[in-house]
Amino acid sequence: MNHPHPPQNRSAFSLIELVAVISIIIIIAAFAVPAANTILRGSQLTQAAQLISGQLSLARQQALTRNRSIEVRFFQYADGEQPGEKPEDPASGKFRAIQMFEVLENGVPIPLSKLERLPVSIVFNDEDLSTLIKDKTPEDPRPSDPELPRGVDRNYKYVSFRFRPDGSTDLNPIKQWYITLHSLTDEVSGSEPPPNFFTVQIDPVSGSTRNYRPGTS
């Protein structure tokens, strides 16, 4: 004999409870999203810092090993996805890539490494926080210079310096030379760095580098 199942009491969310849950989710998201963005920018800055430190150290090492001058170039070009930047006008863009060149006996520099781009949210400071950029005049690419990938072609400018075969540089020895990385969205005024940044200082005589970042010694 089949016995009918007893009726089950099913409870449902009331409208007030549902609104309360949604409100809690919105509040949590409001705190979580900015924190996640901060963590992401910090991670990208760390990635960029490791890239630049490695490239500068490698350039000096290559100069010593090859007994040739190695030129380091910092590239400025526009990213069409960034507000106010025009791909046909590199001056409207940011310095956001680095590449090494070997200087041949005839004085012509040829690429020694591939172009290394910074993470999309990180740029080189081009004002007081980077004398390696501010105190140099950006150059236009020559016909013998390589085209940059991703549609940049020769719509770029660059500044450069060289490591000599003895490890020293061609930089003015009585000046301080450094370059700083920070987020594209940071507002930087004068020589006051943003809360999160990375600076590499280069000794013009020895070619050695020293790194600076908030919270590190």
Short mmCIF file of C-alpha atoms in Angstrom, two decimals:
data_model
loop_
_atom_site.label_atom_id
_atom_site.label_comp_id
_atom_site.label_asym_id
_atom_site.label_seq_id
_atom_site.Cartn_x
_atom_site.Cartn_y
_atom_site.Cartn_z
CA MET A 1 0.00 0.00 0.00
CA ASN A 2 1.42 3.31 -1.02
CA HIS A 3 1.42 5.98 1.61
CA PRO A 4 1.28 9.57 0.42
CA HIS A 5 4.36 11.62 1.28
CA PRO A 6 3.71 14.13 3.99
CA PRO A 7 3.70 17.68 2.78
CA GLN A 8 7.11 19.35 3.04
CA ASN A 9 7.56 22.85 4.26
CA ARG A 10 9.69 24.77 1.76
CA SER A 11 11.03 28.12 2.82
CA ALA A 12 11.97 30.76 0.27
CA PHE A 13 13.92 34.01 0.45
CA SER A 14 11.80 36.99 1.12
CA LEU A 15 12.33 40.10 -0.95
CA ILE A 16 13.96 41.83 2.01
CA GLU A 17 16.41 38.96 2.52
CA LEU A 18 17.26 38.91 -1.17
CA VAL A 19 17.93 42.65 -1.20
CA ALA A 20 20.10 42.29 1.91
CA VAL A 21 22.21 39.52 0.29
CA ILE A 22 22.67 41.54 -2.92
CA SER A 23 23.67 44.59 -0.88
CA ILE A 24 26.33 42.58 0.98
CA ILE A 25 27.71 41.26 -2.32
CA ILE A 26 27.91 44.79 -3.75
CA ILE A 27 29.72 46.06 -0.64
CA ILE A 28 32.25 43.21 -0.77
CA ALA A 29 32.84 43.79 -4.48
CA ALA A 30 33.35 47.51 -3.89
CA PHE A 31 36.27 46.70 -1.59
CA ALA A 32 37.60 43.70 -3.51
CA VAL A 33 37.88 45.22 -7.00
CA PRO A 34 40.21 48.14 -6.05
CA ALA A 35 42.32 45.77 -3.96
CA ALA A 36 42.60 43.34 -6.88
CA ASN A 37 43.60 46.18 -9.23
CA THR A 38 46.27 47.32 -6.77
CA ILE A 39 47.67 43.79 -6.51
CA LEU A 40 47.68 43.45 -10.30
CA ARG A 41 49.53 46.76 -10.81
CA GLY A 42 52.05 45.78 -8.15
CA SER A 43 52.64 42.46 -9.86
CA GLN A 44 53.10 44.12 -13.25
CA LEU A 45 55.53 46.64 -11.77
CA THR A 46 57.55 43.79 -10.25
CA GLN A 47 57.59 42.05 -13.63
CA ALA A 48 58.75 45.25 -15.36
CA ALA A 49 61.41 45.89 -12.71
CA GLN A 50 62.87 42.41 -13.18
CA LEU A 51 62.85 42.90 -16.94
CA ILE A 52 64.72 46.22 -16.86
CA SER A 53 67.25 45.13 -14.25
CA GLY A 54 67.95 41.99 -16.24
CA GLN A 55 68.32 43.82 -19.54
CA LEU A 56 70.74 46.41 -18.16
CA SER A 57 72.87 43.78 -16.43
CA LEU A 58 72.88 41.65 -19.57
CA ALA A 59 73.86 44.61 -21.76
CA ARG A 60 76.91 45.34 -19.59
CA GLN A 61 77.84 41.66 -19.52
CA GLN A 62 77.57 41.44 -23.33
CA ALA A 63 79.84 44.49 -23.70
CA LEU A 64 82.50 42.81 -21.57
CA THR A 65 82.10 39.40 -23.22
CA ARG A 66 82.01 40.58 -26.81
CA ASN A 67 84.54 43.38 -26.33
CA ARG A 68 82.19 45.71 -28.16
CA SER A 69 80.00 48.64 -27.24
CA ILE A 70 76.40 47.67 -26.51
CA GLU A 71 73.73 50.29 -27.03
CA VAL A 72 70.59 50.30 -24.90
CA ARG A 73 67.56 52.02 -26.36
CA PHE A 74 64.36 53.12 -24.64
CA PHE A 75 61.46 53.42 -27.10
CA GLN A 76 58.61 55.90 -27.14
CA TYR A 77 55.52 55.11 -29.19
CA ALA A 78 51.77 55.58 -28.99
CA ASP A 79 49.26 52.91 -28.02
CA GLY A 80 46.03 53.47 -29.93
CA GLU A 81 44.03 51.89 -27.10
CA GLN A 82 45.16 54.54 -24.63
CA PRO A 83 43.18 57.82 -24.47
CA GLY A 84 44.96 60.75 -26.12
CA GLU A 85 47.63 58.64 -27.81
CA LYS A 86 47.85 58.70 -31.60
CA PRO A 87 49.73 55.82 -33.30
CA GLU A 88 50.96 58.13 -36.08
CA ASP A 89 52.44 60.54 -33.50
CA PRO A 90 55.00 58.84 -31.22
CA ALA A 91 55.39 62.03 -29.19
CA SER A 92 51.82 61.52 -27.96
CA GLY A 93 52.82 58.15 -26.51
CA LYS A 94 54.96 56.89 -23.65
CA PHE A 95 58.36 55.27 -23.28
CA ARG A 96 57.40 51.63 -22.86
CA ALA A 97 60.03 49.30 -24.40
CA ILE A 98 63.75 48.50 -24.30
CA GLN A 99 66.18 46.76 -26.68
CA MET A 100 69.91 46.03 -26.90
CA PHE A 101 72.07 46.71 -29.97
CA GLU A 102 75.61 45.60 -30.73
CA VAL A 103 77.75 48.36 -32.21
CA LEU A 104 79.83 47.01 -35.09
CA GLU A 105 83.36 48.17 -35.95
CA ASN A 106 81.94 50.54 -38.56
CA GLY A 107 79.81 52.18 -35.86
CA VAL A 108 76.49 50.76 -37.04
CA PRO A 109 74.30 49.33 -34.25
CA ILE A 110 72.45 46.12 -35.05
CA PRO A 111 69.82 44.41 -32.84
CA LEU A 112 71.35 42.05 -30.30
CA SER A 113 68.10 41.11 -28.59
CA LYS A 114 64.40 41.25 -29.31
CA LEU A 115 62.32 44.27 -28.32
CA GLU A 116 61.15 43.92 -24.73
CA ARG A 117 57.87 45.69 -23.94
CA LEU A 118 56.78 46.68 -20.48
CA PRO A 119 53.49 45.29 -19.16
CA VAL A 120 50.60 47.29 -20.59
CA SER A 121 49.93 49.31 -17.42
CA ILE A 122 53.59 50.24 -16.77
CA VAL A 123 55.66 52.99 -18.42
CA PHE A 124 59.03 54.68 -18.07
CA ASN A 125 58.78 58.09 -16.46
CA ASP A 126 59.93 60.69 -18.99
CA GLU A 127 60.37 63.65 -16.64
CA ASP A 128 62.41 64.40 -13.51
CA LEU A 129 62.35 60.78 -12.31
CA SER A 130 64.30 59.56 -15.35
CA THR A 131 67.39 61.52 -16.34
CA LEU A 132 68.19 58.80 -18.88
CA ILE A 133 65.18 60.08 -20.82
CA LYS A 134 64.67 63.69 -19.76
CA ASP A 135 68.28 64.75 -20.28
CA LYS A 136 68.52 63.26 -23.75
CA THR A 137 66.98 64.34 -27.03
CA PRO A 138 64.70 61.67 -28.54
CA GLU A 139 65.87 60.49 -31.96
CA ASP A 140 63.88 59.40 -34.98
CA PRO A 141 64.63 55.95 -36.42
CA ARG A 142 67.05 55.82 -39.33
CA PRO A 143 66.38 53.76 -42.47
CA SER A 144 68.71 51.07 -41.14
CA ASP A 145 66.86 50.85 -37.81
CA PRO A 146 64.38 48.01 -37.31
CA GLU A 147 60.63 48.38 -37.53
CA LEU A 148 58.79 47.65 -34.31
CA PRO A 149 56.14 44.92 -34.21
CA ARG A 150 52.37 45.17 -33.60
CA GLY A 151 51.84 47.88 -36.18
CA VAL A 152 54.25 50.43 -34.69
CA ASP A 153 56.67 50.11 -37.63
CA ARG A 154 58.90 53.22 -37.55
CA ASN A 155 56.40 55.45 -35.77
CA TYR A 156 58.61 55.73 -32.72
CA LYS A 157 61.35 57.75 -31.10
CA TYR A 158 64.12 56.57 -28.82
CA VAL A 159 66.85 57.65 -26.45
CA SER A 160 69.96 55.59 -25.85
CA PHE A 161 73.27 55.15 -24.08
CA ARG A 162 76.12 52.69 -24.48
CA PHE A 163 78.08 50.29 -22.34
CA ARG A 164 81.72 50.31 -23.46
CA PRO A 165 83.82 47.13 -23.80
CA ASP A 166 85.34 47.76 -20.35
CA GLY A 167 81.89 47.90 -18.72
CA SER A 168 81.78 51.67 -18.31
CA THR A 169 79.21 53.86 -20.09
CA ASP A 170 79.29 56.83 -22.44
CA LEU A 171 77.17 58.84 -19.97
CA ASN A 172 78.45 62.10 -18.51
CA PRO A 173 80.40 61.00 -15.39
CA ILE A 174 79.59 64.13 -13.37
CA LYS A 175 75.82 63.60 -13.56
CA GLN A 176 73.45 61.16 -11.90
CA TRP A 177 71.72 58.78 -14.27
CA TYR A 178 68.59 56.82 -13.47
CA ILE A 179 65.31 55.64 -14.93
CA THR A 180 61.99 55.08 -13.15
CA LEU A 181 59.03 52.81 -13.81
CA HIS A 182 55.51 53.41 -12.54
CA SER A 183 51.88 52.80 -13.43
CA LEU A 184 50.45 54.51 -16.50
CA THR A 185 47.64 55.92 -14.35
CA ASP A 186 49.93 57.49 -11.73
CA GLU A 187 49.94 61.27 -11.68
CA VAL A 188 53.55 62.32 -11.18
CA SER A 189 54.52 65.90 -10.44
CA GLY A 190 58.14 66.96 -10.62
CA SER A 191 60.61 64.84 -8.69
CA GLU A 192 58.04 63.45 -6.23
CA PRO A 193 57.57 59.75 -7.04
CA PRO A 194 54.20 58.00 -6.81
CA PRO A 195 53.50 55.61 -3.91
CA ASN A 196 54.64 52.60 -5.93
CA PHE A 197 57.61 52.89 -8.29
CA PHE A 198 60.90 51.28 -9.28
CA THR A 199 64.10 53.17 -10.05
CA VAL A 200 67.37 51.90 -11.50
CA GLN A 201 70.42 54.10 -11.02
CA ILE A 202 73.43 53.56 -13.30
CA ASP A 203 76.96 54.43 -12.29
CA PRO A 204 78.36 56.06 -15.46
CA VAL A 205 81.94 55.10 -14.64
CA SER A 206 81.62 51.46 -13.56
CA GLY A 207 78.36 50.69 -15.37
CA SER A 208 76.99 49.01 -12.25
CA THR A 209 73.35 49.46 -11.31
CA ARG A 210 71.46 49.99 -8.06
CA ASN A 211 67.75 49.46 -7.58
CA TYR A 212 65.30 51.45 -5.48
CA ARG A 213 61.72 50.57 -4.58
CA PRO A 214 59.49 51.55 -1.63
CA GLY A 215 59.71 49.05 1.19
CA THR A 216 63.01 47.52 0.05
CA SER A 217 66.53 48.25 1.15
#
